[in-house]
mmCIF file of C-alpha atoms and ligand atoms in Angstrom:
data_model
loop_
_atom_site.group_PDB
_atom_site.id
_atom_site.type_symbol
_atom_site.label_atom_id
_atom_site.label_comp_id
_atom_site.label_asym_id
_atom_site.label_seq_id
_atom_site.Cartn_x
_atom_site.Cartn_y
_atom_site.Cartn_z
ATOM 1 C CA MET A 1 102.705 145.658 88.841
ATOM 2 C CA ALA A 2 102.496 143.272 85.923
ATOM 3 C CA ILE A 3 99.430 141.022 85.882
ATOM 4 C CA LEU A 4 101.453 137.963 84.900
ATOM 5 C CA GLN A 5 103.542 136.549 87.735
ATOM 6 C CA GLN A 6 106.523 134.534 86.537
ATOM 7 C CA ILE A 7 107.104 131.092 88.078
ATOM 8 C CA SER A 8 109.866 129.580 85.912
ATOM 9 C CA ALA A 9 111.471 130.545 82.587
ATOM 10 C CA ARG A 10 108.355 129.732 80.517
ATOM 11 C CA THR A 11 105.581 129.569 83.096
ATOM 12 C CA PHE A 12 103.483 132.289 84.669
ATOM 13 C CA TYR A 13 100.230 132.684 86.524
ATOM 14 C CA ILE A 14 97.565 135.257 87.181
ATOM 15 C CA PRO A 15 96.785 134.987 90.893
ATOM 16 C CA GLY A 16 93.199 135.307 92.035
ATOM 17 C CA ALA A 17 90.240 133.519 93.604
ATOM 18 C CA ASN A 18 90.898 131.141 90.725
ATOM 19 C CA ASN A 19 94.576 131.007 89.710
ATOM 20 C CA LEU A 20 95.113 130.943 85.962
ATOM 21 C CA GLY A 21 98.207 129.332 84.458
ATOM 22 C CA VAL A 22 100.070 130.733 81.454
ATOM 23 C CA VAL A 23 102.769 128.955 79.454
ATOM 24 C CA ALA A 24 104.879 130.814 76.883
ATOM 25 C CA THR A 25 105.479 128.601 73.859
ATOM 26 C CA GLY A 26 108.710 130.294 72.803
ATOM 27 C CA ASP A 27 107.467 131.496 69.426
ATOM 28 C CA GLY A 28 105.655 134.511 70.896
ATOM 29 C CA GLY A 29 102.617 132.383 71.624
ATOM 30 C CA ALA A 30 100.972 131.488 74.906
ATOM 31 C CA ILE A 31 98.727 128.829 76.369
ATOM 32 C CA THR A 32 96.310 129.652 79.176
ATOM 33 C CA ILE A 33 95.411 126.916 81.641
ATOM 34 C CA ASP A 34 91.771 127.593 82.518
ATOM 35 C CA THR A 35 90.038 130.922 81.969
ATOM 36 C CA GLY A 36 88.373 131.860 85.273
ATOM 37 C CA LEU A 37 84.796 132.725 86.077
ATOM 38 C CA ASP A 38 83.500 134.996 83.348
ATOM 39 C CA LYS A 39 84.223 137.442 80.546
ATOM 40 C CA ASP A 40 86.064 139.711 83.005
ATOM 41 C CA THR A 41 88.675 137.024 83.655
ATOM 42 C CA GLY A 42 88.812 136.381 79.911
ATOM 43 C CA ARG A 43 89.517 140.073 79.405
ATOM 44 C CA LEU A 44 92.158 140.012 82.167
ATOM 45 C CA ILE A 45 93.992 137.136 80.449
ATOM 46 C CA ARG A 46 93.952 139.026 77.167
ATOM 47 C CA LYS A 47 95.287 142.182 78.851
ATOM 48 C CA ALA A 48 98.016 140.246 80.695
ATOM 49 C CA LEU A 49 99.216 138.621 77.467
ATOM 50 C CA ASP A 50 99.111 141.948 75.589
ATOM 51 C CA GLU A 51 101.247 143.495 78.341
ATOM 52 C CA ALA A 52 103.763 140.648 78.045
ATOM 53 C CA GLY A 53 103.780 140.778 74.227
ATOM 54 C CA LEU A 54 102.366 137.257 73.914
ATOM 55 C CA THR A 55 99.655 135.997 71.577
ATOM 56 C CA LEU A 56 97.091 133.551 72.938
ATOM 57 C CA ARG A 57 97.218 130.374 70.850
ATOM 58 C CA ALA A 58 95.420 127.874 73.042
ATOM 59 C CA ILE A 59 93.158 127.395 76.034
ATOM 60 C CA ILE A 60 93.572 124.205 78.045
ATOM 61 C CA ASN A 61 90.605 123.532 80.322
ATOM 62 C CA THR A 62 91.443 121.204 83.204
ATOM 63 C CA HIS A 63 87.773 120.461 83.935
ATOM 64 C CA HIS A 64 84.321 121.812 83.227
ATOM 65 C CA HIS A 65 83.465 123.715 86.437
ATOM 66 C CA ALA A 66 82.149 127.164 85.576
ATOM 67 C CA ASP A 67 84.853 128.992 87.549
ATOM 68 C CA HIS A 68 87.484 127.363 85.319
ATOM 69 C CA ILE A 69 85.893 127.851 81.891
ATOM 70 C CA GLY A 70 83.912 131.095 82.276
ATOM 71 C CA GLY A 71 86.372 133.162 80.217
ATOM 72 C CA ASN A 72 86.364 130.717 77.275
ATOM 73 C CA GLU A 73 83.585 132.335 75.299
ATOM 74 C CA TYR A 74 85.075 135.849 75.521
ATOM 75 C CA LEU A 75 88.512 134.619 74.425
ATOM 76 C CA VAL A 76 87.223 132.444 71.582
ATOM 77 C CA ARG A 77 85.129 135.373 70.341
ATOM 78 C CA ASN A 78 87.945 137.952 70.609
ATOM 79 C CA VAL A 79 91.154 136.088 69.818
ATOM 80 C CA PRO A 80 91.262 134.834 66.223
ATOM 81 C CA GLY A 81 92.294 131.213 65.813
ATOM 82 C CA VAL A 82 92.538 130.313 69.518
ATOM 83 C CA GLN A 83 92.224 126.537 69.978
ATOM 84 C CA VAL A 84 90.429 124.917 72.929
ATOM 85 C CA TYR A 85 91.754 121.696 74.505
ATOM 86 C CA ALA A 86 89.978 119.571 77.142
ATOM 87 C CA PRO A 87 89.746 115.972 78.387
ATOM 88 C CA PRO A 88 86.945 113.956 76.704
ATOM 89 C CA LEU A 89 84.222 113.784 79.392
ATOM 90 C CA GLU A 90 84.940 117.345 80.463
ATOM 91 C CA ALA A 91 84.715 118.501 76.839
ATOM 92 C CA ALA A 92 81.067 117.458 76.652
ATOM 93 C CA LEU A 93 80.227 119.656 79.647
ATOM 94 C CA ILE A 94 82.389 122.551 78.374
ATOM 95 C CA THR A 95 80.503 122.465 75.087
ATOM 96 C CA TYR A 96 77.088 122.089 76.772
ATOM 97 C CA PRO A 97 77.373 123.824 80.185
ATOM 98 C CA LEU A 98 73.665 123.330 80.960
ATOM 99 C CA LEU A 99 74.675 119.772 81.894
ATOM 100 C CA GLU A 100 76.294 120.940 85.164
ATOM 101 C CA PRO A 101 73.103 122.359 86.736
ATOM 102 C CA VAL A 102 71.232 119.418 85.187
ATOM 103 C CA TYR A 103 73.331 116.876 87.104
ATOM 104 C CA LEU A 104 73.023 118.977 90.270
ATOM 105 C CA SER A 105 69.225 118.714 89.759
ATOM 106 C CA MET A 106 69.237 114.898 89.557
ATOM 107 C CA GLY A 107 68.853 115.109 85.805
ATOM 108 C CA ALA A 108 65.933 117.537 85.771
ATOM 109 C CA GLN A 109 65.723 120.888 84.022
ATOM 110 C CA PRO A 110 67.443 123.176 86.576
ATOM 111 C CA ILE A 111 65.527 125.891 88.400
ATOM 112 C CA ALA A 112 66.662 129.471 87.719
ATOM 113 C CA PRO A 113 68.912 129.827 90.834
ATOM 114 C CA LEU A 114 71.010 126.913 89.548
ATOM 115 C CA GLN A 115 71.488 128.519 86.144
ATOM 116 C CA ASN A 116 73.815 131.282 87.367
ATOM 117 C CA LYS A 117 77.389 131.974 86.255
ATOM 118 C CA TRP A 118 78.864 130.044 89.201
ATOM 119 C CA LEU A 119 77.330 126.839 87.856
ATOM 120 C CA MET A 120 76.804 127.528 84.178
ATOM 121 C CA ALA A 121 79.335 129.237 81.944
ATOM 122 C CA LYS A 122 78.808 130.011 78.250
ATOM 123 C CA GLY A 123 79.621 127.008 76.096
ATOM 124 C CA VAL A 124 82.315 126.810 73.422
ATOM 125 C CA ALA A 125 83.261 124.041 71.004
ATOM 126 C CA VAL A 126 86.295 122.042 72.126
ATOM 127 C CA ASP A 127 88.719 121.712 69.195
ATOM 128 C CA HIS A 128 91.029 119.028 70.612
ATOM 129 C CA LEU A 129 90.459 116.211 73.103
ATOM 130 C CA ILE A 130 93.305 115.556 75.556
ATOM 131 C CA GLU A 131 93.698 111.785 75.494
ATOM 132 C CA ALA A 132 97.447 111.097 75.650
ATOM 133 C CA ASP A 133 99.832 111.562 78.575
ATOM 134 C CA GLN A 134 101.582 114.409 76.796
ATOM 135 C CA LEU A 135 100.286 117.341 74.826
ATOM 136 C CA THR A 136 102.332 119.435 72.389
ATOM 137 C CA ILE A 137 101.179 122.927 71.448
ATOM 138 C CA GLY A 138 103.331 125.421 69.505
ATOM 139 C CA GLY A 139 106.402 123.209 69.966
ATOM 140 C CA THR A 140 105.921 123.077 73.770
ATOM 141 C CA THR A 141 105.218 119.703 75.360
ATOM 142 C CA LEU A 142 103.234 119.475 78.586
ATOM 143 C CA ASP A 143 102.791 116.390 80.772
ATOM 144 C CA VAL A 144 99.128 115.522 81.247
ATOM 145 C CA ILE A 145 98.380 114.265 84.772
ATOM 146 C CA PRO A 146 95.044 112.486 85.229
ATOM 147 C CA LEU A 147 93.385 113.981 88.346
ATOM 148 C CA PRO A 148 89.826 112.617 88.306
ATOM 149 C CA GLY A 149 87.713 112.565 91.455
ATOM 150 C CA HIS A 150 86.998 116.261 91.948
ATOM 151 C CA SER A 151 85.463 116.132 88.490
ATOM 152 C CA LEU A 152 84.851 113.287 86.005
ATOM 153 C CA GLY A 153 87.961 113.631 83.886
ATOM 154 C CA GLN A 154 89.991 116.454 85.428
ATOM 155 C CA VAL A 155 93.636 116.735 84.369
ATOM 156 C CA GLY A 156 96.626 118.681 85.669
ATOM 157 C CA LEU A 157 99.414 119.912 83.380
ATOM 158 C CA ALA A 158 103.136 120.120 84.061
ATOM 159 C CA VAL A 159 105.862 121.905 82.133
ATOM 160 C CA ASP A 160 109.163 123.599 82.881
ATOM 161 C CA GLY A 161 109.225 122.584 86.559
ATOM 162 C CA VAL A 162 105.673 123.678 87.338
ATOM 163 C CA CYS A 163 102.620 121.502 87.960
ATOM 164 C CA PHE A 164 99.302 123.237 87.326
ATOM 165 C CA ALA A 165 97.182 121.013 89.559
ATOM 166 C CA ALA A 166 93.706 122.526 88.950
ATOM 167 C CA ASP A 167 91.364 121.372 91.747
ATOM 168 C CA GLY A 168 93.481 118.275 92.436
ATOM 169 C CA PHE A 169 94.174 119.835 95.837
ATOM 170 C CA PHE A 170 93.158 123.037 97.634
ATOM 171 C CA GLY A 171 94.758 125.626 99.881
ATOM 172 C CA PRO A 172 93.954 125.391 103.619
ATOM 173 C CA ALA A 173 91.604 128.409 103.639
ATOM 174 C CA ILE A 174 89.448 126.833 100.888
ATOM 175 C CA LEU A 175 89.264 123.520 102.767
ATOM 176 C CA GLN A 176 88.201 125.399 105.895
ATOM 177 C CA LYS A 177 85.509 127.307 104.047
ATOM 178 C CA HIS A 178 83.868 124.408 102.212
ATOM 179 C CA GLY A 179 83.730 121.679 104.850
ATOM 180 C CA ILE A 180 83.714 118.988 102.158
ATOM 181 C CA PRO A 181 86.248 119.415 99.327
ATOM 182 C CA TYR A 182 83.976 118.948 96.313
ATOM 183 C CA ALA A 183 84.119 115.392 94.998
ATOM 184 C CA GLN A 184 82.474 113.501 92.194
ATOM 185 C CA ASP A 185 84.312 110.254 93.083
ATOM 186 C CA VAL A 186 86.034 110.183 96.472
ATOM 187 C CA GLY A 187 88.179 107.095 95.803
ATOM 188 C CA LEU A 188 89.574 108.659 92.628
ATOM 189 C CA GLN A 189 90.035 111.993 94.411
ATOM 190 C CA LEU A 190 92.260 110.321 97.032
ATOM 191 C CA ALA A 191 94.212 108.460 94.338
ATOM 192 C CA SER A 192 94.744 111.756 92.485
ATOM 193 C CA LEU A 193 96.331 113.284 95.621
ATOM 194 C CA GLY A 194 98.855 110.446 95.388
ATOM 195 C CA ARG A 195 99.486 111.241 91.728
ATOM 196 C CA VAL A 196 100.306 114.876 92.613
ATOM 197 C CA ALA A 197 102.551 113.691 95.484
ATOM 198 C CA ALA A 198 104.545 111.527 93.046
ATOM 199 C CA ARG A 199 105.522 114.563 90.939
ATOM 200 C CA ASN A 200 108.959 116.115 91.248
ATOM 201 C CA ASP A 201 108.103 119.530 89.840
ATOM 202 C CA LEU A 202 109.555 122.553 91.641
ATOM 203 C CA PHE A 203 106.229 124.358 92.087
ATOM 204 C CA PHE A 204 102.572 123.341 92.328
ATOM 205 C CA LEU A 205 99.757 125.739 91.546
ATOM 206 C CA PRO A 206 96.281 124.760 92.763
ATOM 207 C CA GLY A 207 93.220 126.380 91.189
ATOM 208 C CA HIS A 208 92.346 127.827 94.590
ATOM 209 C CA GLY A 209 95.187 128.501 97.044
ATOM 210 C CA ASP A 210 98.807 129.634 97.029
ATOM 211 C CA LEU A 211 101.626 128.677 94.689
ATOM 212 C CA THR A 212 103.329 125.872 96.622
ATOM 213 C CA PRO A 213 107.021 124.949 96.443
ATOM 214 C CA ARG A 214 107.829 121.212 96.363
ATOM 215 C CA ASP A 215 109.068 121.153 99.984
ATOM 216 C CA GLN A 216 105.676 122.368 101.254
ATOM 217 C CA LEU A 217 103.608 120.033 99.107
ATOM 218 C CA GLU A 218 103.527 116.929 101.342
ATOM 219 C CA GLU A 219 102.101 118.868 104.264
ATOM 220 C CA LEU A 220 99.422 120.484 102.108
ATOM 221 C CA LEU A 221 98.415 117.164 100.525
ATOM 222 C CA ALA A 222 98.175 115.642 104.016
ATOM 223 C CA ILE A 223 95.772 118.439 105.023
ATOM 224 C CA ASN A 224 93.705 117.715 101.898
ATOM 225 C CA GLN A 225 93.601 114.005 102.643
ATOM 226 C CA ALA A 226 92.572 114.722 106.234
ATOM 227 C CA ALA A 227 89.749 117.010 105.032
ATOM 228 C CA ILE A 228 88.425 114.302 102.682
ATOM 229 C CA GLU A 229 88.654 111.651 105.419
ATOM 230 C CA ARG A 230 86.946 113.947 107.903
ATOM 231 C CA ALA A 231 84.087 114.464 105.441
ATOM 232 C CA SER A 232 83.762 110.715 104.916
ATOM 233 C CA ALA A 233 83.737 110.106 108.655
ATOM 234 C CA ALA A 234 81.010 112.741 109.093
ATOM 235 C CA VAL A 235 78.881 111.104 106.389
ATOM 236 C CA ARG A 236 79.408 107.673 107.949
ATOM 237 C CA ALA A 237 78.465 109.012 111.394
ATOM 238 C CA ALA A 238 75.263 110.412 109.848
ATOM 239 C CA LEU A 239 74.207 106.840 108.972
ATOM 240 C CA ALA A 240 73.699 105.733 112.591
ATOM 241 C CA ASP A 241 70.006 105.798 111.648
ATOM 242 C CA PRO A 242 68.931 105.091 108.075
ATOM 243 C CA GLY A 243 68.115 108.186 106.067
ATOM 244 C CA ASP A 244 67.543 109.353 102.525
ATOM 245 C CA LEU A 245 70.117 111.572 100.801
ATOM 246 C CA LEU A 246 68.686 114.893 101.974
ATOM 247 C CA THR A 247 68.261 113.643 105.553
ATOM 248 C CA VAL A 248 71.867 112.448 105.616
ATOM 249 C CA ALA A 249 72.999 115.758 104.069
ATOM 250 C CA ARG A 250 71.143 117.686 106.803
ATOM 251 C CA ARG A 251 72.827 115.614 109.525
ATOM 252 C CA VAL A 252 76.258 116.149 107.943
ATOM 253 C CA ARG A 253 75.661 119.883 107.596
ATOM 254 C CA VAL A 254 74.828 120.148 111.293
ATOM 255 C CA ALA A 255 77.752 117.931 112.342
ATOM 256 C CA LEU A 256 80.240 120.009 110.328
ATOM 257 C CA GLY A 257 78.603 123.310 111.355
ATOM 258 C CA LEU A 258 78.143 124.470 107.753
ATOM 259 C CA GLN A 259 75.930 127.343 106.586
ATOM 260 C CA PHE A 260 74.955 127.937 102.968
ATOM 261 C CA ALA A 261 74.520 131.426 101.590
ATOM 262 C CA ALA A 262 72.439 130.316 98.616
ATOM 263 C CA ILE A 263 70.864 127.371 96.778
ATOM 264 C CA PRO A 264 73.878 126.683 94.474
ATOM 265 C CA GLN A 265 76.244 126.080 97.433
ATOM 266 C CA TYR A 266 73.654 123.757 98.997
ATOM 267 C CA ALA A 267 73.208 121.812 95.744
ATOM 268 C CA ILE A 268 76.989 121.377 95.431
ATOM 269 C CA PHE A 269 77.185 120.209 99.048
ATOM 270 C CA VAL A 270 74.431 117.602 98.549
ATOM 271 C CA SER A 271 76.228 116.343 95.442
ATOM 272 C CA ALA A 272 79.469 115.957 97.433
ATOM 273 C CA VAL A 273 77.630 114.106 100.232
ATOM 274 C CA SER A 274 76.252 111.798 97.549
ATOM 275 C CA ALA A 275 79.818 111.109 96.322
ATOM 276 C CA HIS A 276 80.841 110.184 99.875
ATOM 277 C CA LEU A 277 77.848 107.849 100.228
ATOM 278 C CA GLY A 278 78.895 106.066 97.050
ATOM 279 C CA TYR A 279 82.456 105.834 98.391
ATOM 280 C CA LEU A 280 81.243 104.316 101.702
ATOM 281 C CA VAL A 281 79.254 101.709 99.742
ATOM 282 C CA GLN A 282 82.398 100.899 97.701
ATOM 283 C CA GLN A 283 84.329 100.518 100.979
ATOM 284 C CA GLY A 284 81.668 98.195 102.424
ATOM 285 C CA SER A 285 80.861 100.740 105.170
ATOM 286 C CA ALA A 286 77.357 101.612 103.985
ATOM 287 C CA GLN A 287 74.515 100.169 101.995
ATOM 288 C CA VAL A 288 71.450 101.464 100.299
ATOM 289 C CA VAL A 289 67.990 99.892 100.536
ATOM 290 C CA LEU A 290 64.800 100.714 98.720
ATOM 291 C CA GLY A 291 61.675 100.638 100.881
ATOM 292 C CA ASP A 292 58.334 102.369 101.377
ATOM 293 C CA GLU A 293 60.181 105.496 102.526
ATOM 294 C CA GLY A 294 62.320 105.606 99.385
ATOM 295 C CA MET A 295 66.012 105.017 98.911
ATOM 296 C CA LEU A 296 67.596 104.866 102.368
ATOM 297 C CA TRP A 297 71.294 104.861 103.209
ATOM 298 C CA GLN A 298 72.490 103.000 106.288
ATOM 299 C CA ALA A 299 75.727 101.923 107.937
HETATM 300 ZN ZN1 ZN B 1 86.447 122.490 90.202
#
C-alpha cells in the first residue's frame, strides 16, 4: 500500500501516532505539514514523496513540540533547498529546541531525562516566519488558522478542502490517555476550538487522531471542550485547601486517576496544571498568595 493517503485532489497524509500532512503544489513539488518525531519519520516522508514522484520543497511546522519537528533536521540535511516555515514564537523554539525542556524545568538547565527526543528535537534554522493569514508556496496558497493555546503560537493550515489542525484538537483515545489535553494557555485553547468549528473544510486532520469529515467535527470538538473543562474543574476542586503547584498537581493526578510512566510525562502534566491555574486566576476562580510556605494557590 502506498504510504501517502490521498484526502482531496492536492492533499495527502501519512497516518501514524503523529499524522503528517502533505500538499502537492502542482509543479511536481510538495509541502509537508510537520515532520514527526525523529529522523525515521523524516526518512518516511522522503520515501513517501519519492514513491509519489514529488519533490519536497517546504516544511511547514505548526508548532515546536518535538513530535512535530523531529524529522526537520534529517530532511533539511538530505533534501537540497528545502525551506522551513513556522510561526514567529514557535520558530524560536524550533531553532533552539533546548528551550522546551528549559521551560518544563522552570527555566533551569534541564536534567538528562528531560533532554530526550520526546521533548527535544534537533534544531534547524527557520527560513520564513508565518505572519499573514495566507501563505503561498510554489503557487499554492494555504489559509493560516491561528490555533494558540496548546502551544504559544500554533497554527493550522487549510487548502483544497482540508484543514490540517495540528494539536488544535485531539482524537478521543488521546484525550482518554492524557487526562489533561496539553495546554499552554487554556483560554486561548478553548477559543481555538471555536476557530476550528467555524471552518467549512470537508476534512479535518488532527495531529493525533483520525481524519475527521466535517459532519463529525462538532461532536469531536464538543468532546475536546468537555475534556478541557473537566481538567479545569479537577484543578479547581484541588484548591479546596491552599497548595503550591506540585501539591495541587498531586491532588489533580489522584482525582483524575493518572499514572506517569516517566519523568517527561510528569513534567508535561505539571506544566498543563500550571496553565489551568493561570486560567482559573483569569476567570476569578482562584488566586495566588505568597507566604512563608511559598507561592500558594487557593480557590
Ligand atoms: Zn503539540
